[in-house]
PDB file of C-alpha atoms in Angstrom:
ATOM      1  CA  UNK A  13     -40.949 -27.950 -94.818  1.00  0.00           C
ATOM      2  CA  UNK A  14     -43.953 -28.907 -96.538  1.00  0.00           C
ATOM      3  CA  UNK A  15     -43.676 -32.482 -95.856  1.00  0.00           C
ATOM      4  CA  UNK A  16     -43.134 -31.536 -92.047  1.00  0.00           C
ATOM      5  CA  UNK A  17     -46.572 -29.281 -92.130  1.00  0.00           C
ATOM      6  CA  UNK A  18     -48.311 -32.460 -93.884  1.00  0.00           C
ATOM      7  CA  UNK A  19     -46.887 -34.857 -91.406  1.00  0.00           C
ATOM      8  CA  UNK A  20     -48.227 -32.605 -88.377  1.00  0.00           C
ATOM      9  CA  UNK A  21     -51.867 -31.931 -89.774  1.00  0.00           C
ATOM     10  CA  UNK A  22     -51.824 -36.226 -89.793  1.00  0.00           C
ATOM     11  CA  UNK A  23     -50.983 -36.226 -86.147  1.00  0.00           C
ATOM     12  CA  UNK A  24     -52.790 -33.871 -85.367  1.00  0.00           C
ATOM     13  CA  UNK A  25     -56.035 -35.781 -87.368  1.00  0.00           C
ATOM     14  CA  UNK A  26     -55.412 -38.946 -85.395  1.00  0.00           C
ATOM     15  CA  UNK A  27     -54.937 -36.534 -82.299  1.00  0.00           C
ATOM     16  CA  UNK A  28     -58.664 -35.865 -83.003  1.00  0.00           C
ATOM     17  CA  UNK A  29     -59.619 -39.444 -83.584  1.00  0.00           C
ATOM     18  CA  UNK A  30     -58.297 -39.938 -80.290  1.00  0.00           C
ATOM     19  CA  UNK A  31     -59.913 -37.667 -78.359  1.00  0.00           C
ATOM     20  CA  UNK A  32     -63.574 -38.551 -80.085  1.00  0.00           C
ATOM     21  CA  UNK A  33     -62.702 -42.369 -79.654  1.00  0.00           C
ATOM     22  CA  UNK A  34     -61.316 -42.329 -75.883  1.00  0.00           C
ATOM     23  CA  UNK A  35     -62.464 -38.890 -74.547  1.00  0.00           C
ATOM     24  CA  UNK A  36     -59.063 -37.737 -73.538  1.00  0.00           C
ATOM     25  CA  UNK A  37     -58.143 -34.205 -75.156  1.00  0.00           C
ATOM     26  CA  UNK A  38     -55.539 -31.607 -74.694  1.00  0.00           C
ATOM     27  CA  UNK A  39     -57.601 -29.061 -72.517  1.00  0.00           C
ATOM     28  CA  UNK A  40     -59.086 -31.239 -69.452  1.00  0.00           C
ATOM     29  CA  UNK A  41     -59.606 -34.251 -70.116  1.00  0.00           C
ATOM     30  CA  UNK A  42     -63.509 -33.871 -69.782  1.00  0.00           C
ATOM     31  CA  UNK A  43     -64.689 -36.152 -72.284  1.00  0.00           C
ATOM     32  CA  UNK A  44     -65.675 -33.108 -74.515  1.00  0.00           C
ATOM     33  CA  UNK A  45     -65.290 -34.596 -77.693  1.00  0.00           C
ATOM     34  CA  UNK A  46     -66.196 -37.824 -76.735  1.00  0.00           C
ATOM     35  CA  UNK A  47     -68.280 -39.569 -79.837  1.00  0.00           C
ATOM     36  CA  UNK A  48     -68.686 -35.865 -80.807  1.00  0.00           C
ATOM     37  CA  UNK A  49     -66.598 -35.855 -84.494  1.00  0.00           C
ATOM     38  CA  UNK A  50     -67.648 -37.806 -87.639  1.00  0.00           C
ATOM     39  CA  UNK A  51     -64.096 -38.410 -89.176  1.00  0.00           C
ATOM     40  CA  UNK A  52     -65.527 -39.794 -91.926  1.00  0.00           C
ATOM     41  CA  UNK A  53     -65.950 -36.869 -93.646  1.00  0.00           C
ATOM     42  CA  UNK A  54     -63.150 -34.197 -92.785  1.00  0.00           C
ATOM     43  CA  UNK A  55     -62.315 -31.006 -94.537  1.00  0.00           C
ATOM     44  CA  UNK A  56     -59.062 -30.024 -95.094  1.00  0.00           C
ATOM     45  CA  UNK A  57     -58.240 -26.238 -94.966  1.00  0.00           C
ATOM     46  CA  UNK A  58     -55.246 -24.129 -95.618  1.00  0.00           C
ATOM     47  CA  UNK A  59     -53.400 -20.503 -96.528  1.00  0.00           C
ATOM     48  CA  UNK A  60     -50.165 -20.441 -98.332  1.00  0.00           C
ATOM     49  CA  UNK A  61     -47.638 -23.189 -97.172  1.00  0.00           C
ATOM     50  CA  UNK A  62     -50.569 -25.182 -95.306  1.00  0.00           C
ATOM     51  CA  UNK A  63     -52.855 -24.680 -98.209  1.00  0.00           C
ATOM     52  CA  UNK A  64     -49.835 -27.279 -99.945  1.00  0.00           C
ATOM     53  CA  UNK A  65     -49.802 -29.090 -96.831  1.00  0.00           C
ATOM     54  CA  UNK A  66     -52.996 -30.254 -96.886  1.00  0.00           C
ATOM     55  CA  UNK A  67     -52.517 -31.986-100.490  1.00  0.00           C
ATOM     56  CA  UNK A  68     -49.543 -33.818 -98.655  1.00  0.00           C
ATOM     57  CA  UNK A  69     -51.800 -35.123 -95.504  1.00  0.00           C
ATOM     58  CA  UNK A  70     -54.399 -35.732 -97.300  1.00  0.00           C
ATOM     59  CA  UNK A  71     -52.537 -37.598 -99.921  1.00  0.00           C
ATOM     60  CA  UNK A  72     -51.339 -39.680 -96.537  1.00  0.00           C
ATOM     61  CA  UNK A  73     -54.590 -40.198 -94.873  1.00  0.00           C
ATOM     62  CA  UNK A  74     -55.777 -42.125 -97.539  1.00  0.00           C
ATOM     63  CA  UNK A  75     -53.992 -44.997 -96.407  1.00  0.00           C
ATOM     64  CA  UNK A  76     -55.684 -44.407 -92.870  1.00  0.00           C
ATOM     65  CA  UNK A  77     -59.233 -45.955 -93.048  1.00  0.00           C
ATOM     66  CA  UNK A  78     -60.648 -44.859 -90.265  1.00  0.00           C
ATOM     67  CA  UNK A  79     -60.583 -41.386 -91.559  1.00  0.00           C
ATOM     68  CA  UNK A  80     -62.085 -39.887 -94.849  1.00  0.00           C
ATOM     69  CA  UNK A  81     -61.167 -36.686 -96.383  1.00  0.00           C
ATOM     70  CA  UNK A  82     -63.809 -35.061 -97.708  1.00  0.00           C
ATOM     71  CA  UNK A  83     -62.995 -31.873 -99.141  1.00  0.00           C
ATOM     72  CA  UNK A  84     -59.667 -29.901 -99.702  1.00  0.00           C
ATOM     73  CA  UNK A  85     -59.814 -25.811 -99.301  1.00  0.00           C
ATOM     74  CA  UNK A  86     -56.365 -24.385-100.243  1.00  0.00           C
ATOM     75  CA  UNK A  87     -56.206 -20.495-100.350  1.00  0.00           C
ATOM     76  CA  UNK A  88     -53.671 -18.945-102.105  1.00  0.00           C
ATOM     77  CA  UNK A  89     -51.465 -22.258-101.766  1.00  0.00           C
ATOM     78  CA  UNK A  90     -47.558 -22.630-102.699  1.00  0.00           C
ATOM     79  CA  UNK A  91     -46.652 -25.354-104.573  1.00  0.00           C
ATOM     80  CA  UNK A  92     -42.956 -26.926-104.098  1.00  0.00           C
ATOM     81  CA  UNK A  93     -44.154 -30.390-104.763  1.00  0.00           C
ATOM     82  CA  UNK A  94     -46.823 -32.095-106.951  1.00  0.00           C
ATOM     83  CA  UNK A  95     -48.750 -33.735-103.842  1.00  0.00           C
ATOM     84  CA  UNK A  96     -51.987 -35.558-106.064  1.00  0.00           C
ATOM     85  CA  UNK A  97     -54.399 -36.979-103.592  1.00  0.00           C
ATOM     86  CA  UNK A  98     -56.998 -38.063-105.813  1.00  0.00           C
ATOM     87  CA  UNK A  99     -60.439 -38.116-105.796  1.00  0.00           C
ATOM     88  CA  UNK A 100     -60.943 -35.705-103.443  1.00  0.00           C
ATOM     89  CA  UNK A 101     -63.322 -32.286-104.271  1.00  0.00           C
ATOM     90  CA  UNK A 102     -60.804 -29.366-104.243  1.00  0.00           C
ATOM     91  CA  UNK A 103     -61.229 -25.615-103.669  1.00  0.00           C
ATOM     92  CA  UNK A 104     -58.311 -23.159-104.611  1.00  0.00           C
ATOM     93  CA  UNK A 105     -58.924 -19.456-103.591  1.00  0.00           C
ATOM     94  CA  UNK A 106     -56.482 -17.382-105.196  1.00  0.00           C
ATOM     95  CA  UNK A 107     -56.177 -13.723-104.508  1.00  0.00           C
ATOM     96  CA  UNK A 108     -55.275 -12.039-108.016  1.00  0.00           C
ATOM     97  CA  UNK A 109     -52.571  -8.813-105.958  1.00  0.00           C
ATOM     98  CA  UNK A 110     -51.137 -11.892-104.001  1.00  0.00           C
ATOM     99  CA  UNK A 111     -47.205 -10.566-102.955  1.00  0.00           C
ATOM    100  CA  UNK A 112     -46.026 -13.844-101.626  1.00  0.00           C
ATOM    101  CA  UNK A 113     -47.143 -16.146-104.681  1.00  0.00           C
ATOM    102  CA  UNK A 114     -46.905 -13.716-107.135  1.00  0.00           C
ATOM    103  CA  UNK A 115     -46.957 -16.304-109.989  1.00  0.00           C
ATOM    104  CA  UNK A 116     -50.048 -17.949-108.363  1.00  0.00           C
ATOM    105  CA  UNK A 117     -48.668 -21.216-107.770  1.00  0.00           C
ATOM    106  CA  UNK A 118     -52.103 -22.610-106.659  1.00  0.00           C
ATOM    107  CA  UNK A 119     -52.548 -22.818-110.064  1.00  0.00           C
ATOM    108  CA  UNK A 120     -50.097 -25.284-110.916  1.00  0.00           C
ATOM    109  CA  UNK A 121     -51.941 -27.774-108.023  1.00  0.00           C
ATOM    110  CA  UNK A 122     -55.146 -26.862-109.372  1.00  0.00           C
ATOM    111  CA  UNK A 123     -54.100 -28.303-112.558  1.00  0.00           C
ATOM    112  CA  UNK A 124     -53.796 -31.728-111.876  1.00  0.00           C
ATOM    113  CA  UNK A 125     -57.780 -31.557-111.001  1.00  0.00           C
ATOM    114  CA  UNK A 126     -58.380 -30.676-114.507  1.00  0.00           C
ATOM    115  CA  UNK A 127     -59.326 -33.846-115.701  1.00  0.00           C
ATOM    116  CA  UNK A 128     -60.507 -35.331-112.415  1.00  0.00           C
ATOM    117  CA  UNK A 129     -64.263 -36.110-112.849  1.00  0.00           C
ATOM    118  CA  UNK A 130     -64.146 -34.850-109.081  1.00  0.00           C
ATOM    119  CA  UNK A 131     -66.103 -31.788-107.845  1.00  0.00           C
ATOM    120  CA  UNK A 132     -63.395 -28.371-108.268  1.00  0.00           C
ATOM    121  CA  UNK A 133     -63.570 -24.984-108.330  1.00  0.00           C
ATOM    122  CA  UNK A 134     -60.969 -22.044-108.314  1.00  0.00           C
ATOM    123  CA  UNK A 135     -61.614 -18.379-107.701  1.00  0.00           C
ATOM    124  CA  UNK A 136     -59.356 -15.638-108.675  1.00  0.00           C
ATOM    125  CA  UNK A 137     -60.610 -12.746-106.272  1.00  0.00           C
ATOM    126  CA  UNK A 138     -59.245  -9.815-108.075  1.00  0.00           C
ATOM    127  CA  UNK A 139     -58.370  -7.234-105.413  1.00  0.00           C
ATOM    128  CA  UNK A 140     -57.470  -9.823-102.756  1.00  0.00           C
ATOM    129  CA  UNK A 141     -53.852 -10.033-101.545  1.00  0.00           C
ATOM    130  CA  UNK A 142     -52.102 -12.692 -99.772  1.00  0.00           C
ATOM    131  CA  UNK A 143     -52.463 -11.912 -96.232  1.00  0.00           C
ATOM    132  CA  UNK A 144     -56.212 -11.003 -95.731  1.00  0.00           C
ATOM    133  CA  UNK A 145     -57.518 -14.743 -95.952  1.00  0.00           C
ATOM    134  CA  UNK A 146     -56.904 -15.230 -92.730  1.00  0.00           C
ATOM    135  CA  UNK A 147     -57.309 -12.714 -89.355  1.00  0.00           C
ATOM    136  CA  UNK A 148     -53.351 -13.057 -88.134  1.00  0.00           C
ATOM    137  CA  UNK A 149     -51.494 -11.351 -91.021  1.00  0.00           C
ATOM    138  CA  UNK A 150     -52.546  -7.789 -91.111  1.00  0.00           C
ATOM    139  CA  UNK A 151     -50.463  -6.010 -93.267  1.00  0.00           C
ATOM    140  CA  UNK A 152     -52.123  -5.866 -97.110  1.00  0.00           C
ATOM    141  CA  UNK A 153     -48.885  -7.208 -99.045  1.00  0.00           C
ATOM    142  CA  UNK A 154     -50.498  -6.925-102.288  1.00  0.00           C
ATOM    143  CA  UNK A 155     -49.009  -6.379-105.716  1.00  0.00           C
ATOM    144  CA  UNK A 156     -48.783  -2.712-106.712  1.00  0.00           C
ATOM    145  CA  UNK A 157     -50.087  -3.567-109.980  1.00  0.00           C
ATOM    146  CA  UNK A 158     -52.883  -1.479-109.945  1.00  0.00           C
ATOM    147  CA  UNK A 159     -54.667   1.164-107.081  1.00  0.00           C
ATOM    148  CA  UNK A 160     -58.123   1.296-108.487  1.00  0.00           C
ATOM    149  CA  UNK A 161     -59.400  -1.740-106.447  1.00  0.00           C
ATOM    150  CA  UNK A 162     -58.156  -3.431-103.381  1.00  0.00           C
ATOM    151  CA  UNK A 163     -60.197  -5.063-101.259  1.00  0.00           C
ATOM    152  CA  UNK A 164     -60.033  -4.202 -97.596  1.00  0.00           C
ATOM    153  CA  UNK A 165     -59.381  -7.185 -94.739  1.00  0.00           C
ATOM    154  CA  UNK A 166     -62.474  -7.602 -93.858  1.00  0.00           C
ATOM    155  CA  UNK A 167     -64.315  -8.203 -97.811  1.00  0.00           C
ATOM    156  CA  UNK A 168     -61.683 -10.407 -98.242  1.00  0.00           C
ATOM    157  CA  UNK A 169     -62.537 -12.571 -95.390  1.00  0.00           C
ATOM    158  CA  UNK A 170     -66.533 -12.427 -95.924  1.00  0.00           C
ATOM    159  CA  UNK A 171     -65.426 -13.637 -99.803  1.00  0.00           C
ATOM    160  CA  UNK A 172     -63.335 -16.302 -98.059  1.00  0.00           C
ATOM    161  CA  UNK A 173     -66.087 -17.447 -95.496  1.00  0.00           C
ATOM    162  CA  UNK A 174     -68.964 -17.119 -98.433  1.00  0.00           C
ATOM    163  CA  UNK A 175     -67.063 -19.347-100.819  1.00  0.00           C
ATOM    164  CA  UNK A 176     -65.590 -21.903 -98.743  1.00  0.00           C
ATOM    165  CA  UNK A 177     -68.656 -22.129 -96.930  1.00  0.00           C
ATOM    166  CA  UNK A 178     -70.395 -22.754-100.146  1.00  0.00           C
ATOM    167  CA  UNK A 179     -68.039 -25.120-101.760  1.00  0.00           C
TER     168      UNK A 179
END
């Protein structure tokens, strides 16, 4: 499934490059984003499954040199397979009462950039949950591990738009 989630954020990439390049697009064909994207710096962002599908495409669109990937965001990322892609700068946000990846799998990927003399950094937002980095999933499926701090939707979001915006 993973693979499949890579494969699609590629398509939809060159999907992108297509629209900037021939000002066709999905809406009305207006020409919107005509010239309008530099592709050859992209960022990559994504939250659980897609923040491990975004090590896959970008591992992919190296090969594609008419797109560059210039950052990777993953928040709270699982991690089925060792996707590498290199000398890319890589962001892991990590929420410490995460439910879903309880063992905080993003760790495992983070590893690899250990030794990378690439620009990395991970945050382990104690009191953040799985859910809450994004604005779909609304229920707070964090850990029960302790009831003396959560953090509320909307601090984990301003953490997750402060630090990604940073990075």
């Amino acid at each position: 499934r993973v693979e499949a989630r890579g494969k699609l954020i590629v398509k939809f990439v060159k999907k992108l490059k297509d629209w900037n390049e021939n000002g066709t697009d999905l809406f009305d064909n207006s020409g919107q984003f005509k010239n309008q994207l530099n592709l050859a710096k992209i960022g990559l962002v994504g939250h659980s499954r897609s923040g491990e599908a975004i090590l896959a495409a970008a591992q992919s669109l190296k090969h594609d040199n008419s797109v560059s990937v210039g950052a990777i965001v993953a928040m709270a990322p699982n991690n089925e397979k060792s996707h590498q892609p290199g000398d890319i700068p890589y962001y892991l946000l990590q929420g410490v009462r995460d439910n879903d990846m309880f063992v905080l799998q993003g760790l495992v990927a983070y590893q690899y950039y250990e030794n990378q003399a690439v620009p990395k950094m991970k945050a382990l937002v104690y009191g953040a949950n799985h859910n809450f980095f994004n604005t779909e999933l609304k229920k707070d499926d964090g850990l029960i591990v302790d009831n003396l701090f959560k953090m509320e939707a909307e601090e984990q979001q301003e953490v997750t738009r402060t630090t990604v915006t940073a990075f």
